[in-house]
Amino acid sequence: MTAATHSTLFPRVPDSADAVLEGLDPEQRAVATALHGPVCVLAGAGTGKTRAITHRIAYGVRAGILQPSSVLAVTFTNRAAGEMRGRLRQLGAVGVQARTFHSAALRQLQYFWPKAVGGPLPRLVDRKIQLVADAAAACRIRLDRGELRDVTAEIEWSKVTQTVPADYTAATAKAGRETPRDPAEIAQLYAAYEDLKRERSVIDFEDVLLLTVAVLQDRHDIAEQVRAQYQHFVVDEYQDVSPLQQRLLELWLGDRENLCVVGDASQTIYSFTGATPDHLLDFRVRHPGATVVKLVRDYRSTPQVVRLANGLLAQAKGRAADHRLELVSQRPAGPEPVFTEYTDEPAEAEGAARRIRELIGLGVPASEIAVLFRTNSQSETYEQALADAGVPYQLRGAERFFDRPEVRNAITALRAAARFGGNDALLDDAPDLPSQVRAVLSGKGWTPQPPAGSGAVRESWESLAALVHLAQDFAAANAGATLADLVVELDERAGAQHAPTVQGVTLASLHAAKGLEWDVVFLVGVAEGMMPITYAKTDEQIEEERRLLYVGVTRAREHLHLSWALARSPGGRANRRPSRFLTGLRPGSQAVAGRAGAAGAGAVERGSWTAAATAVPEQAPRRRQRTPARCRVCGRTLTDGGEMKLMRCEDCPSDMDEGLYERLREWRGEQARRSGQPAFCVFTDKTLIAIAEAVPDDEHELARIPGVGMRKLRRYGADVLALCAGRDPAEGQDQD
């Protein structure tokens, strides 16, 4: 959840330029009023950098100093650009262009291509991986799926660093870059890829920047036309600029210096894409007269979270570390970060899910909780654990909200209903705006209760539910608002990519979490081999992993939980240890080498949490030492969460009792209706499959099935065993 959505949803537009400056601290105000010449803003995490630069633009526009159409604000993601447009709209700065580098370049390229080159712009391919596969086939080089992704990434890196195929081998050697295959072979594939693009008259994502640079370099008349249009530039996340993006920025600027850059070298986490903090760190060298403002007042996180974040960077090395910012929390004191060690990864996921359920029970909204991990492959275990605990969740990194088919269809339906008004039978029994929206979206798949399980159906429902919640907030903030008013609001939000908040715990990789924040953050898998990741070998790579953990820590506003597992799978060898980055920061870390992992609930080392959350391990059943999970068909050791639930490999044959499975599904549906909760909160589909395959005879056998657990055994065990025995659950209850 971003700071923008955490504040008032529909704030009033300031009535004057001076009103735009209200509420800014002295440093933020200095940024907002520095409207001429080069300006460099060094902004730590949570210090309000987006607030400072959007208020700078809005103040300049509202004061008549900046013409809206002459300002170009660029950032790196569509979400960040959308948030910036949304904030500018709320501040009354309409007409300012806020785009990604690629979006701004593509717009210019489409406009100038006929004049500069002639004919239509070649077609832009969305995904280059198929072209890379075709290039490999042409070179008679076999690549598996993983190698295809790696080679594609190498081509992207080459292009953003302006490296041509002939120079690839030398460039990787100079950069100390580890390549997925022999550099000469990748250079051959890269050259074949470029040939294929020319043959098929297509361009890729990186070509948009390369071709825009080429046009502006070769055609001075076009470059001057662009410079006449844009007089002032703002660049967010400047530490992530690649050499190619920096070159494009220089061509936009020409010999002018009306440039404001914002960044934090300690949040450089995308060097694998060609990003480098050098442009930020060298800004005063290139612009000796620059105004430099440091933002260090952290409004996001408690002093306890900030202390841990500062401690992480205090151990850092390298050039970025030399320019680190010491954050100063502006919030009241909160709980200490929690450090927890578990016996294995499933235990770690179950522990996180258990605590999350407790927090939601204490009143923390699910949308204010996040589980962050190093790699996307870690997601499934947590999806399963949250589903078993009856906790709703959403995956971060999907397509943009307003681009989703179900959202587009929903807005079309709302627009049609607004147009027909009283003639729409759907609205006959809907007296207010929220009920009208619910009535319309009911025909598009929205229901008062979420569907069972996860996947596409659940994600679609979550999108529609977000529109329902937005309608409720909009009606509360705008008395007498109509369906037509809401449609206008949605259209404006779609144009700004200002998406509503989707309810549910967020699951995201640390890279995908950049720029976001939550009240509660669980950083999981903070162990050697995962943080830092195994393939981080050089000092520079290790330091980037440290910065990635720093980004994760600084996503938390109040509660921060860090955990790791001693083994990957139950009963596996307990040879893992906590991340080196936590040495000296977690309680007792100096003696970690001599401490053996416990076999109980796994929570052998803790900071302080809330009273209720601290009590969770004592309330939970003690976990016995696990043996390795093995496929009951072929005997292979299981590590995948879904396979461990089934106790067999996905590919191994199933001996499921189909009739029992259908009876279990029918019973589960009835239980969900009675309790008013999603069906997957009773048992997930995979747990039902596992039960129908095992057909347990007693509670002991039922309890051994992953996904059952003591809580569900006590609540549902008698019913399930009755169904397995071929009886009606009601009969079992009568006998009891």
XYZ file of C-alpha atoms in Angstrom:
736
model
C 0.000 0.000 0.000
C 1.467 3.357 -0.954
C 1.569 6.512 1.083
C -0.919 8.068 -1.304
C -3.568 5.448 -0.700
C -2.834 5.400 3.030
C -3.809 9.069 3.308
C -7.247 10.552 2.664
C -8.687 8.944 -0.445
C -10.281 12.057 -1.884
C -8.471 15.146 -0.515
C -9.498 18.686 -1.398
C -7.422 20.499 -4.034
C -5.334 23.307 -2.432
C -6.910 26.692 -3.172
C -3.626 28.537 -3.844
C 0.066 28.091 -4.575
C 0.967 28.863 -0.951
C -1.533 26.232 0.206
C 0.435 23.657 -1.789
C 3.393 24.254 0.541
C 1.395 23.715 3.720
C 2.399 20.644 5.682
C 5.870 20.319 4.151
C 8.862 20.105 6.464
C 11.754 22.605 5.950
C 13.715 20.295 3.633
C 10.668 19.305 1.578
C 9.745 22.998 1.299
C 13.289 23.735 0.096
C 12.788 21.166 -2.670
C 9.360 22.547 -3.581
C 10.606 26.121 -3.911
C 13.857 25.339 -5.783
C 12.355 25.770 -9.248
C 15.389 26.906 -11.267
C 18.739 25.384 -12.086
C 19.960 21.861 -11.323
C 18.534 20.364 -8.118
C 19.598 17.068 -6.544
C 17.401 15.570 -3.833
C 19.013 12.801 -1.797
C 15.984 11.173 -0.222
C 16.083 8.280 2.219
C 13.345 5.664 2.439
C 10.092 7.014 3.861
C 11.193 10.653 3.795
C 8.437 11.849 1.446
C 10.397 12.229 -1.789
C 7.345 11.781 -4.027
C 5.490 14.287 -1.868
C 8.369 16.766 -2.210
C 8.717 16.564 -6.000
C 4.990 16.531 -6.772
C 4.517 19.558 -4.517
C 7.481 21.181 -6.300
C 5.798 20.727 -9.676
C 2.381 21.740 -8.346
C 3.766 24.832 -6.608
C 5.546 25.929 -9.777
C 2.407 25.418 -11.866
C 0.017 27.041 -9.389
C 2.380 30.020 -8.916
C 2.570 30.537 -12.687
C 6.309 29.852 -12.791
C 6.022 26.567 -14.711
C 3.750 25.926 -17.652
C 2.153 22.473 -17.163
C 2.815 21.402 -20.753
C 6.510 22.317 -20.429
C 7.171 19.904 -17.554
C 8.185 16.274 -18.114
C 8.458 14.079 -15.022
C 9.920 10.631 -15.635
C 10.231 7.555 -13.470
C 10.706 3.823 -13.965
C 7.412 1.995 -13.525
C 3.884 2.585 -14.759
C 2.690 2.329 -11.157
C 5.052 5.099 -10.002
C 4.122 7.298 -12.973
C 0.438 6.666 -12.272
C 0.842 7.585 -8.618
C 2.645 10.774 -9.600
C -0.151 11.748 -12.011
C -2.723 10.983 -9.318
C -0.977 13.204 -6.774
C -0.523 16.035 -9.275
C -4.227 15.844 -10.093
C -5.066 16.077 -6.386
C -2.821 19.157 -6.116
C -4.486 20.895 -9.068
C -1.510 20.546 -11.455
C -3.397 19.265 -14.482
C -1.610 18.890 -17.816
C 1.833 17.876 -16.526
C 3.333 14.881 -18.325
C 4.364 12.147 -15.845
C 5.620 9.073 -17.694
C 8.159 6.290 -17.675
C 11.290 6.779 -19.769
C 9.969 4.261 -22.284
C 6.500 5.776 -22.475
C 7.862 9.283 -23.070
C 10.336 8.029 -25.672
C 7.738 5.930 -27.497
C 5.376 8.905 -27.718
C 8.114 11.039 -29.287
C 9.269 8.257 -31.584
C 5.766 7.613 -32.918
C 5.321 11.312 -33.628
C 8.689 11.986 -35.279
C 9.373 8.671 -37.052
C 7.547 9.564 -40.303
C 9.508 12.834 -40.488
C 12.886 11.382 -39.451
C 12.808 8.029 -41.259
C 9.602 7.799 -43.277
C 6.777 5.317 -43.163
C 5.146 3.877 -40.061
C 7.115 2.960 -36.950
C 7.978 -0.782 -36.934
C 5.764 -2.937 -34.749
C 6.757 -3.114 -31.074
C 6.994 -6.685 -29.743
C 5.689 -7.177 -26.212
C 7.946 -10.146 -25.377
C 11.282 -10.840 -26.975
C 11.772 -14.376 -25.667
C 10.246 -16.017 -28.779
C 12.566 -13.989 -30.996
C 15.515 -15.138 -28.883
C 14.332 -18.744 -29.294
C 14.139 -18.279 -33.064
C 17.618 -16.745 -33.074
C 18.943 -19.742 -31.131
C 17.338 -22.108 -33.641
C 18.959 -20.189 -36.505
C 22.335 -20.539 -34.761
C 21.632 -24.229 -34.021
C 22.079 -23.585 -30.305
C 19.766 -25.417 -27.921
C 18.451 -23.403 -24.971
C 16.121 -24.638 -22.255
C 13.489 -22.319 -20.753
C 15.794 -21.014 -18.041
C 18.621 -20.356 -20.484
C 16.222 -18.523 -22.786
C 15.340 -16.128 -19.953
C 19.002 -15.660 -19.040
C 20.111 -14.957 -22.611
C 17.199 -12.546 -23.051
C 18.331 -10.699 -19.918
C 21.870 -10.504 -21.315
C 20.583 -8.954 -24.540
C 18.579 -6.409 -22.545
C 21.630 -5.542 -20.428
C 23.732 -5.117 -23.573
C 21.253 -2.720 -25.124
C 20.735 -0.482 -22.073
C 24.525 -0.253 -21.655
C 24.774 0.558 -25.405
C 26.867 -2.543 -26.126
C 26.685 -3.931 -29.684
C 27.078 -7.684 -30.375
C 30.684 -7.301 -31.537
C 31.650 -5.693 -28.216
C 29.644 -7.982 -25.909
C 32.511 -10.308 -24.914
C 34.862 -7.454 -24.027
C 32.116 -5.527 -22.225
C 31.182 -8.424 -19.953
C 34.825 -9.047 -19.094
C 35.315 -5.369 -18.232
C 32.151 -5.331 -16.099
C 33.101 -8.587 -14.327
C 29.728 -9.938 -15.351
C 29.031 -13.667 -15.023
C 27.342 -14.918 -18.184
C 24.911 -17.856 -18.408
C 26.779 -19.311 -21.408
C 30.071 -18.698 -23.214
C 30.220 -14.936 -24.002
C 31.122 -15.600 -27.638
C 28.043 -17.790 -27.982
C 25.779 -15.125 -26.453
C 27.307 -12.520 -28.790
C 26.403 -14.792 -31.714
C 22.838 -15.152 -30.439
C 22.600 -11.392 -29.880
C 23.691 -10.694 -33.470
C 21.211 -13.254 -34.839
C 18.457 -11.711 -32.729
C 19.131 -8.262 -34.179
C 19.137 -9.718 -37.723
C 15.768 -11.376 -37.128
C 14.244 -8.113 -35.918
C 15.350 -6.341 -39.055
C 14.001 -9.134 -41.263
C 10.606 -9.033 -39.533
C 10.456 -5.223 -39.258
C 9.917 -5.222 -35.494
C 11.515 -3.405 -32.583
C 11.788 -4.305 -28.905
C 11.419 -2.383 -25.655
C 15.062 -1.229 -25.548
C 14.971 -0.151 -29.215
C 12.414 2.493 -28.253
C 15.125 4.282 -26.247
C 17.929 3.527 -28.707
C 15.983 4.802 -31.714
C 14.805 7.924 -29.876
C 18.428 8.660 -28.954
C 19.490 8.107 -32.573
C 16.784 10.438 -33.932
C 17.602 13.204 -31.440
C 21.334 12.862 -32.136
C 21.021 12.858 -35.928
C 18.218 15.373 -36.394
C 18.989 18.620 -34.610
C 15.748 20.151 -35.851
C 13.727 17.418 -34.115
C 15.839 17.698 -30.968
C 15.159 21.440 -30.848
C 11.439 20.838 -31.324
C 11.413 18.477 -28.312
C 13.431 20.960 -26.235
C 11.029 23.740 -27.151
C 8.183 21.583 -25.842
C 9.804 20.534 -22.559
C 11.613 23.176 -20.492
C 11.728 21.492 -17.079
C 12.597 17.893 -16.190
C 12.110 15.872 -13.022
C 13.617 12.379 -12.701
C 12.486 10.120 -9.858
C 14.513 7.079 -8.657
C 17.598 8.554 -10.322
C 19.815 5.881 -8.772
C 18.222 3.407 -11.212
C 19.110 5.279 -14.412
C 20.960 3.210 -17.032
C 23.621 4.700 -19.350
C 21.088 4.657 -22.192
C 18.448 6.502 -20.171
C 21.050 9.023 -19.032
C 22.000 9.667 -22.670
C 18.346 10.234 -23.588
C 17.948 12.635 -20.664
C 21.012 14.605 -21.810
C 19.542 14.911 -25.315
C 16.237 16.140 -23.897
C 18.065 18.756 -21.836
C 20.494 20.050 -24.421
C 22.603 22.799 -22.869
C 19.978 23.704 -20.253
C 20.071 22.858 -16.551
C 16.432 22.965 -15.468
C 16.678 19.476 -14.034
C 15.602 18.043 -10.674
C 16.718 14.512 -9.808
C 15.666 12.468 -6.796
C 17.247 9.276 -5.524
C 18.950 7.229 -2.840
C 22.104 5.281 -3.639
C 21.284 2.899 -0.787
C 18.232 1.717 -2.720
C 20.092 0.710 -5.892
C 18.811 -2.843 -6.438
C 18.530 -3.156 -10.223
C 22.160 -3.212 -11.374
C 21.459 -6.478 -13.222
C 19.357 -4.397 -15.646
C 22.154 -1.872 -16.199
C 21.076 0.601 -13.499
C 23.885 2.473 -11.760
C 23.940 5.061 -8.935
C 26.972 6.763 -10.485
C 24.845 9.397 -12.246
C 23.290 10.362 -8.897
C 26.580 10.322 -7.007
C 28.348 12.336 -9.744
C 25.568 14.907 -10.140
C 27.511 17.747 -8.486
C 30.545 16.937 -10.640
C 28.478 17.401 -13.808
C 26.505 20.309 -12.309
C 28.860 22.210 -9.954
C 26.255 24.832 -9.111
C 23.544 22.349 -8.177
C 21.297 22.794 -5.164
C 21.490 19.622 -3.039
C 18.802 18.823 -0.483
C 18.954 15.821 1.850
C 15.710 14.317 3.135
C 16.363 12.186 6.232
C 13.186 12.661 8.314
C 11.512 9.262 8.078
C 7.726 9.598 8.361
C 7.020 5.986 7.471
C 8.701 3.789 10.059
C 8.976 3.665 13.839
C 12.330 4.365 15.539
C 12.755 0.608 16.070
C 12.439 -0.172 12.355
C 14.631 2.796 11.418
C 17.309 1.683 13.897
C 17.509 -1.713 12.217
C 17.617 -0.117 8.746
C 20.423 2.235 9.779
C 22.260 -0.695 11.362
C 22.140 -2.629 8.106
C 23.724 0.228 6.173
C 26.283 0.912 8.915
C 27.937 -2.384 7.962
C 27.856 -1.656 4.208
C 30.918 -1.074 2.033
C 31.549 0.603 -1.291
C 30.780 3.925 -2.917
C 27.023 3.850 -2.299
C 27.679 3.145 1.384
C 29.964 6.181 1.586
C 26.948 8.346 0.661
C 24.373 6.630 2.872
C 21.729 8.687 4.622
C 21.189 8.277 8.381
C 17.419 8.221 8.782
C 15.710 9.923 11.738
C 12.274 8.536 12.584
C 9.477 11.059 13.111
C 7.019 8.496 14.474
C 6.261 7.431 18.050
C 8.028 4.363 19.395
C 6.714 0.977 18.332
C 7.499 -2.687 18.924
C 10.974 -4.089 18.387
C 11.517 -6.117 15.210
C 10.846 -9.831 15.710
C 13.495 -12.402 14.758
C 12.321 -16.018 14.472
C 14.114 -19.233 13.553
C 12.163 -22.243 12.218
C 13.039 -25.859 11.618
C 12.009 -25.832 7.936
C 10.366 -23.671 5.269
C 6.818 -25.057 5.643
C 7.057 -24.380 9.393
C 8.218 -20.842 8.624
C 5.253 -20.282 6.277
C 2.780 -21.725 8.795
C 4.266 -19.542 11.552
C 3.887 -16.406 9.436
C 0.309 -17.338 8.477
C -0.565 -17.993 12.126
C 0.723 -14.587 13.240
C -0.991 -12.860 10.332
C -4.297 -14.445 11.313
C -3.777 -13.196 14.887
C -3.022 -9.658 13.679
C -6.119 -9.580 11.486
C -8.076 -10.746 14.529
C -6.649 -7.767 16.424
C -8.027 -5.409 13.783
C -5.099 -4.963 11.383
C -6.504 -4.793 7.801
C -5.226 -7.607 5.579
C -4.253 -4.997 2.974
C -1.810 -3.501 5.512
C 0.216 -6.722 5.798
C 2.877 -7.994 3.397
C 5.031 -11.106 3.100
C 8.224 -10.331 1.188
C 10.694 -12.884 -0.174
C 13.859 -12.930 -2.271
C 12.634 -15.052 -5.200
C 9.209 -15.660 -6.736
C 9.675 -19.418 -6.289
C 9.135 -18.932 -2.540
C 5.590 -17.667 -3.109
C 3.693 -20.960 -3.382
C 4.497 -22.152 0.132
C 3.089 -18.923 1.570
C 0.041 -18.962 -0.707
C -0.790 -22.419 0.615
C -0.140 -21.511 4.255
C -2.326 -18.403 4.066
C -5.102 -20.319 2.301
C -4.984 -22.990 5.009
C -5.214 -20.272 7.662
C -8.222 -18.684 5.926
C -6.331 -15.467 5.154
C -7.062 -13.646 1.849
C -4.013 -12.620 -0.179
C -2.973 -11.008 -3.452
C 0.143 -11.508 -5.560
C 2.116 -8.396 -6.445
C 3.521 -8.009 -9.945
C 0.454 -8.834 -12.036
C -0.707 -6.597 -14.889
C -1.822 -3.050 -14.162
C -5.187 -2.811 -12.434
C -7.037 -0.819 -15.097
C -5.631 -3.055 -17.863
C -7.218 -6.201 -16.429
C -10.043 -7.526 -18.638
C -12.483 -7.876 -15.741
C -11.853 -4.257 -14.689
C -12.337 -2.925 -18.225
C -15.567 -4.934 -18.560
C -16.777 -3.741 -15.157
C -16.210 -0.068 -15.987
C -18.002 -0.543 -19.326
C -20.972 -2.044 -17.456
C -20.976 0.797 -14.908
C -20.852 3.371 -17.716
C -23.817 1.715 -19.455
C -25.797 1.612 -16.202
C -25.049 5.295 -15.575
C -26.213 6.155 -19.090
C -29.535 4.307 -18.806
C -30.090 5.420 -15.198
C -33.621 4.684 -14.002
C -34.347 2.513 -17.044
C -31.931 -0.169 -15.894
C -33.801 -2.948 -14.078
C -30.608 -3.888 -12.238
C -30.856 -0.690 -10.220
C -34.527 -0.988 -9.197
C -33.708 -2.147 -5.668
C -30.474 -0.158 -5.282
C -31.159 3.144 -3.501
C -27.572 4.414 -3.118
C -24.300 4.425 -5.062
C -22.582 1.480 -3.300
C -25.622 -0.763 -3.729
C -25.904 0.275 -7.400
C -22.278 -0.709 -8.002
C -22.776 -4.030 -6.229
C -25.875 -4.697 -8.344
C -24.071 -3.975 -11.619
C -20.937 -5.928 -10.727
C -22.966 -8.915 -9.534
C -23.564 -9.567 -13.210
C -19.817 -9.532 -13.844
C -18.807 -12.097 -11.241
C -18.731 -10.171 -7.966
C -20.316 -11.931 -4.975
C -20.532 -10.884 -1.298
C -18.193 -13.773 -0.404
C -14.993 -14.581 -2.313
C -14.798 -17.776 -4.377
C -13.027 -20.842 -3.030
C -9.349 -21.379 -3.688
C -6.916 -19.151 -5.531
C -5.950 -18.552 -9.147
C -7.552 -16.504 -11.922
C -11.131 -16.666 -10.568
C -10.038 -15.396 -7.160
C -7.865 -12.631 -8.698
C -10.798 -11.492 -10.864
C -13.063 -11.364 -7.811
C -10.471 -9.331 -5.881
C -10.373 -6.767 -8.716
C -14.158 -6.354 -8.671
C -14.161 -6.200 -4.861
C -11.648 -3.333 -5.062
C -14.117 -1.399 -7.248
C -16.890 -2.065 -4.731
C -14.733 -0.740 -1.875
C -13.734 2.284 -3.944
C -17.413 3.067 -4.591
C -18.096 2.942 -0.843
C -15.198 5.309 -0.096
C -16.204 7.633 -2.948
C -19.817 7.818 -1.727
C -18.658 8.513 1.836
C -16.399 11.357 0.664
C -18.888 12.841 -1.833
C -22.437 13.174 -0.498
C -25.018 12.676 -3.205
C -22.515 11.228 -5.698
C -24.098 9.398 -8.631
C -23.035 6.442 -10.731
C -22.055 8.894 -13.475
C -19.791 10.744 -11.000
C -18.097 7.474 -10.086
C -17.516 6.614 -13.750
C -15.798 9.987 -14.248
C -13.616 9.276 -11.190
C -12.719 5.826 -12.552
C -11.846 7.275 -15.965
C -9.560 9.837 -14.351
C -7.957 7.177 -12.174
C -7.456 4.924 -15.208
C -5.761 7.766 -17.069
C -3.490 8.345 -14.077
C -3.104 4.593 -13.347
C -4.207 5.430 -9.790
C -5.497 2.010 -8.799
C -7.664 1.333 -5.737
C -6.347 -0.862 -2.953
C -7.071 -4.566 -3.378
C -7.999 -6.237 -0.087
C -5.797 -9.093 1.099
C -2.302 -9.767 2.412
C 0.308 -8.867 -0.213
C 2.788 -11.525 -1.353
C 5.694 -10.001 -3.274
C 9.359 -10.331 -4.080
C 11.652 -7.718 -2.551
C 12.258 -6.215 -5.992
C 8.507 -5.895 -6.637
C 7.975 -4.281 -3.212
C 10.161 -1.263 -4.037
C 8.179 1.943 -3.567
C 5.453 0.331 -1.438
C 4.792 0.266 2.308
C 2.639 -1.566 4.857
C 1.898 -1.421 8.563
C 3.181 -4.983 9.010
C 5.953 -6.635 6.992
C 7.154 -10.239 7.198
C 10.615 -10.654 5.670
C 10.942 -14.403 5.168
C 13.802 -16.644 4.118
C 16.465 -14.296 5.539
C 19.110 -17.007 5.478
C 22.499 -17.501 3.865
C 22.034 -18.731 0.307
C 18.859 -16.723 -0.084
C 19.911 -13.383 1.440
C 22.484 -12.919 0.028
C 21.451 -15.162 -2.842
C 23.839 -18.013 -3.664
C 25.028 -16.571 -6.962
C 26.052 -13.231 -5.420
C 29.840 -13.682 -5.405
C 31.587 -10.323 -5.774
C 31.708 -7.582 -3.154
C 29.480 -5.416 -5.358
C 26.885 -8.185 -5.679
C 26.916 -8.862 -1.936
C 26.391 -5.172 -1.201
C 23.435 -5.034 -3.585
C 21.884 -7.943 -1.675
C 22.354 -5.952 1.538
C 20.609 -2.975 -0.082
C 17.779 -5.267 -1.154
C 17.255 -6.333 2.468
C 17.394 -2.655 3.472
C 14.607 -1.920 0.983
C 12.585 -4.744 2.541
C 13.095 -3.484 6.097
C 12.106 0.065 5.172
C 8.757 -1.092 3.722
C 7.468 -1.577 7.291
C 5.692 1.215 9.121
C 5.318 -0.396 12.547
C 5.629 -4.186 12.801
C 8.601 -5.971 11.273
C 9.141 -9.714 11.420
C 12.301 -11.353 10.052
C 12.557 -15.142 9.862
C 14.612 -17.978 8.417
C 14.490 -21.771 8.313
C 17.285 -24.191 9.189
C 16.215 -26.679 6.491
C 14.289 -26.473 3.251
C 11.943 -29.405 3.778
C 10.615 -31.209 6.889
C 13.231 -33.537 8.311
C 15.886 -32.135 5.985
C 19.430 -31.412 7.056
C 19.476 -28.323 9.293
C 22.566 -26.755 7.713
C 21.283 -23.246 7.071
C 22.134 -20.207 9.146
C 20.738 -16.687 9.439
C 21.887 -14.088 6.938
C 25.253 -12.522 7.646
C 23.512 -9.149 7.279
C 21.784 -9.713 10.630
C 25.001 -10.303 12.563
C 25.179 -7.836 15.422
C 21.604 -6.672 14.779
C 19.501 -9.564 16.050
C 19.531 -10.544 19.719
C 22.246 -13.062 20.564
C 23.724 -13.013 17.064
C 27.296 -13.022 18.349
C 26.745 -16.540 19.726
C 24.850 -17.887 16.735
C 27.560 -20.309 15.642
C 27.270 -22.322 18.812
C 23.493 -22.547 18.965
C 21.647 -25.544 17.612
C 18.219 -25.187 16.047
C 15.283 -26.239 18.150
C 12.881 -28.886 17.001
C 9.718 -27.539 18.602
C 7.605 -24.720 17.160
C 10.808 -23.233 15.775
C 10.410 -19.851 17.465
C 13.626 -20.120 19.447
C 14.706 -16.471 19.302
C 12.493 -13.382 19.421
C 12.302 -9.654 19.831
C 9.170 -8.116 21.337
C 5.849 -7.975 19.449
C 2.426 -7.137 20.807
C 1.156 -9.023 23.842
C -1.318 -11.008 21.775
C 1.169 -11.889 19.079
C 3.812 -12.896 21.598
C 1.364 -15.412 23.002
C 0.900 -17.180 19.675
C 3.664 -19.820 20.041
C 2.269 -20.885 23.424
C -1.271 -21.117 22.001
C -0.188 -23.121 18.972
C 0.319 -26.879 19.230
C 3.927 -27.924 19.639
C 5.437 -29.323 16.479
C 7.185 -32.658 16.641
C 10.453 -33.264 14.790
C 9.521 -33.963 11.190
C 10.826 -36.664 8.906
C 11.489 -35.905 5.236
C 8.316 -35.754 3.132
C 8.492 -38.492 0.481
C 6.229 -39.348 -2.420
C 4.111 -42.336 -1.378
C 4.140 -43.565 -5.006
C 7.767 -43.260 -6.172
C 9.565 -42.442 -2.894
C 11.184 -39.206 -4.116
C 11.810 -36.535 -1.438
C 9.214 -33.775 -1.809
C 10.077 -30.088 -1.517
C 7.197 -28.400 -3.369
C 4.442 -27.205 -1.003
C 1.607 -28.520 -3.164
C 3.249 -31.917 -3.606
C 3.909 -32.219 0.132
C 0.220 -31.611 0.756
C -0.677 -34.455 -1.640
C 2.200 -36.614 -0.342
C 3.045 -37.497 -3.935
C 4.640 -35.976 -7.020
C 2.249 -34.069 -9.267
C 3.153 -36.428 -12.127
C 2.667 -39.636 -10.154
C -0.673 -41.430 -10.646
C -3.506 -40.583 -8.262
C -5.636 -43.235 -6.563
C -8.232 -40.718 -5.423
C -11.737 -41.864 -4.486
C -13.660 -39.594 -6.894
C -16.974 -40.130 -5.104
C -15.472 -39.230 -1.738
C -13.846 -36.140 -3.241
C -17.183 -34.889 -4.574
C -18.872 -35.563 -1.197
C -16.083 -33.647 0.556
C -16.485 -30.695 -1.827
C -20.240 -30.618 -1.265
C -19.761 -30.788 2.512
C -17.099 -28.049 2.354
C -19.462 -25.769 0.451
C -22.127 -26.199 3.095
C -19.636 -25.477 5.899
C -18.499 -22.319 4.098
C -22.075 -21.110 3.697
C -22.821 -21.692 7.379
C -19.729 -19.854 8.572
C -19.916 -17.086 5.970
C -16.303 -17.593 4.841
C -14.616 -18.713 1.595
C -14.616 -22.462 0.957
C -10.809 -22.644 0.880
C -10.793 -21.484 4.514
C -12.393 -24.820 5.429
C -9.971 -26.945 3.372
C -8.122 -26.207 0.132
C -8.735 -28.308 -2.973
C -5.373 -30.046 -2.548
C -6.160 -30.971 1.036
C -9.465 -32.496 -0.092
C -7.617 -34.430 -2.817
C -5.113 -35.678 -0.227
C -7.963 -36.815 2.046
C -9.759 -38.553 -0.836
C -6.536 -40.332 -1.743
C -5.605 -41.375 1.810
C -9.184 -42.144 3.047
C -8.123 -41.982 6.723
C -9.779 -44.317 9.252
C -9.132 -42.334 12.434
C -8.033 -38.972 13.783
C -4.376 -40.021 13.892
C -4.333 -40.784 10.155
C -6.325 -37.640 9.336
C -3.965 -35.444 11.379
C -1.002 -36.720 9.345
C -2.413 -35.166 6.170
C -0.746 -31.770 5.518
C -3.248 -28.935 5.641
C -5.405 -30.442 8.377
C -3.705 -29.341 11.603
C -5.023 -29.565 15.152
C -7.441 -26.633 14.860
C -9.207 -28.039 11.818
C -9.033 -31.571 13.212
C -10.973 -30.466 16.285
C -13.493 -28.531 14.242
C -14.049 -30.758 11.218
C -12.433 -34.104 12.049
C -15.632 -35.969 12.990
C -17.420 -34.852 9.817
C -14.512 -35.763 7.537
C -14.042 -39.197 9.099
C -17.774 -39.850 8.779
C -17.624 -38.999 5.067
C -14.575 -41.222 4.639
C -16.502 -44.070 6.277
C -19.415 -43.549 3.874
C -21.711 -42.059 6.513
C -23.599 -38.777 6.626
C -21.758 -36.331 8.932
C -25.016 -35.763 10.806
C -25.018 -39.464 11.812
C -21.582 -39.106 13.341
C -22.717 -36.057 15.310
C -25.769 -37.956 16.635
C -23.558 -40.822 17.797
C -21.236 -38.385 19.547
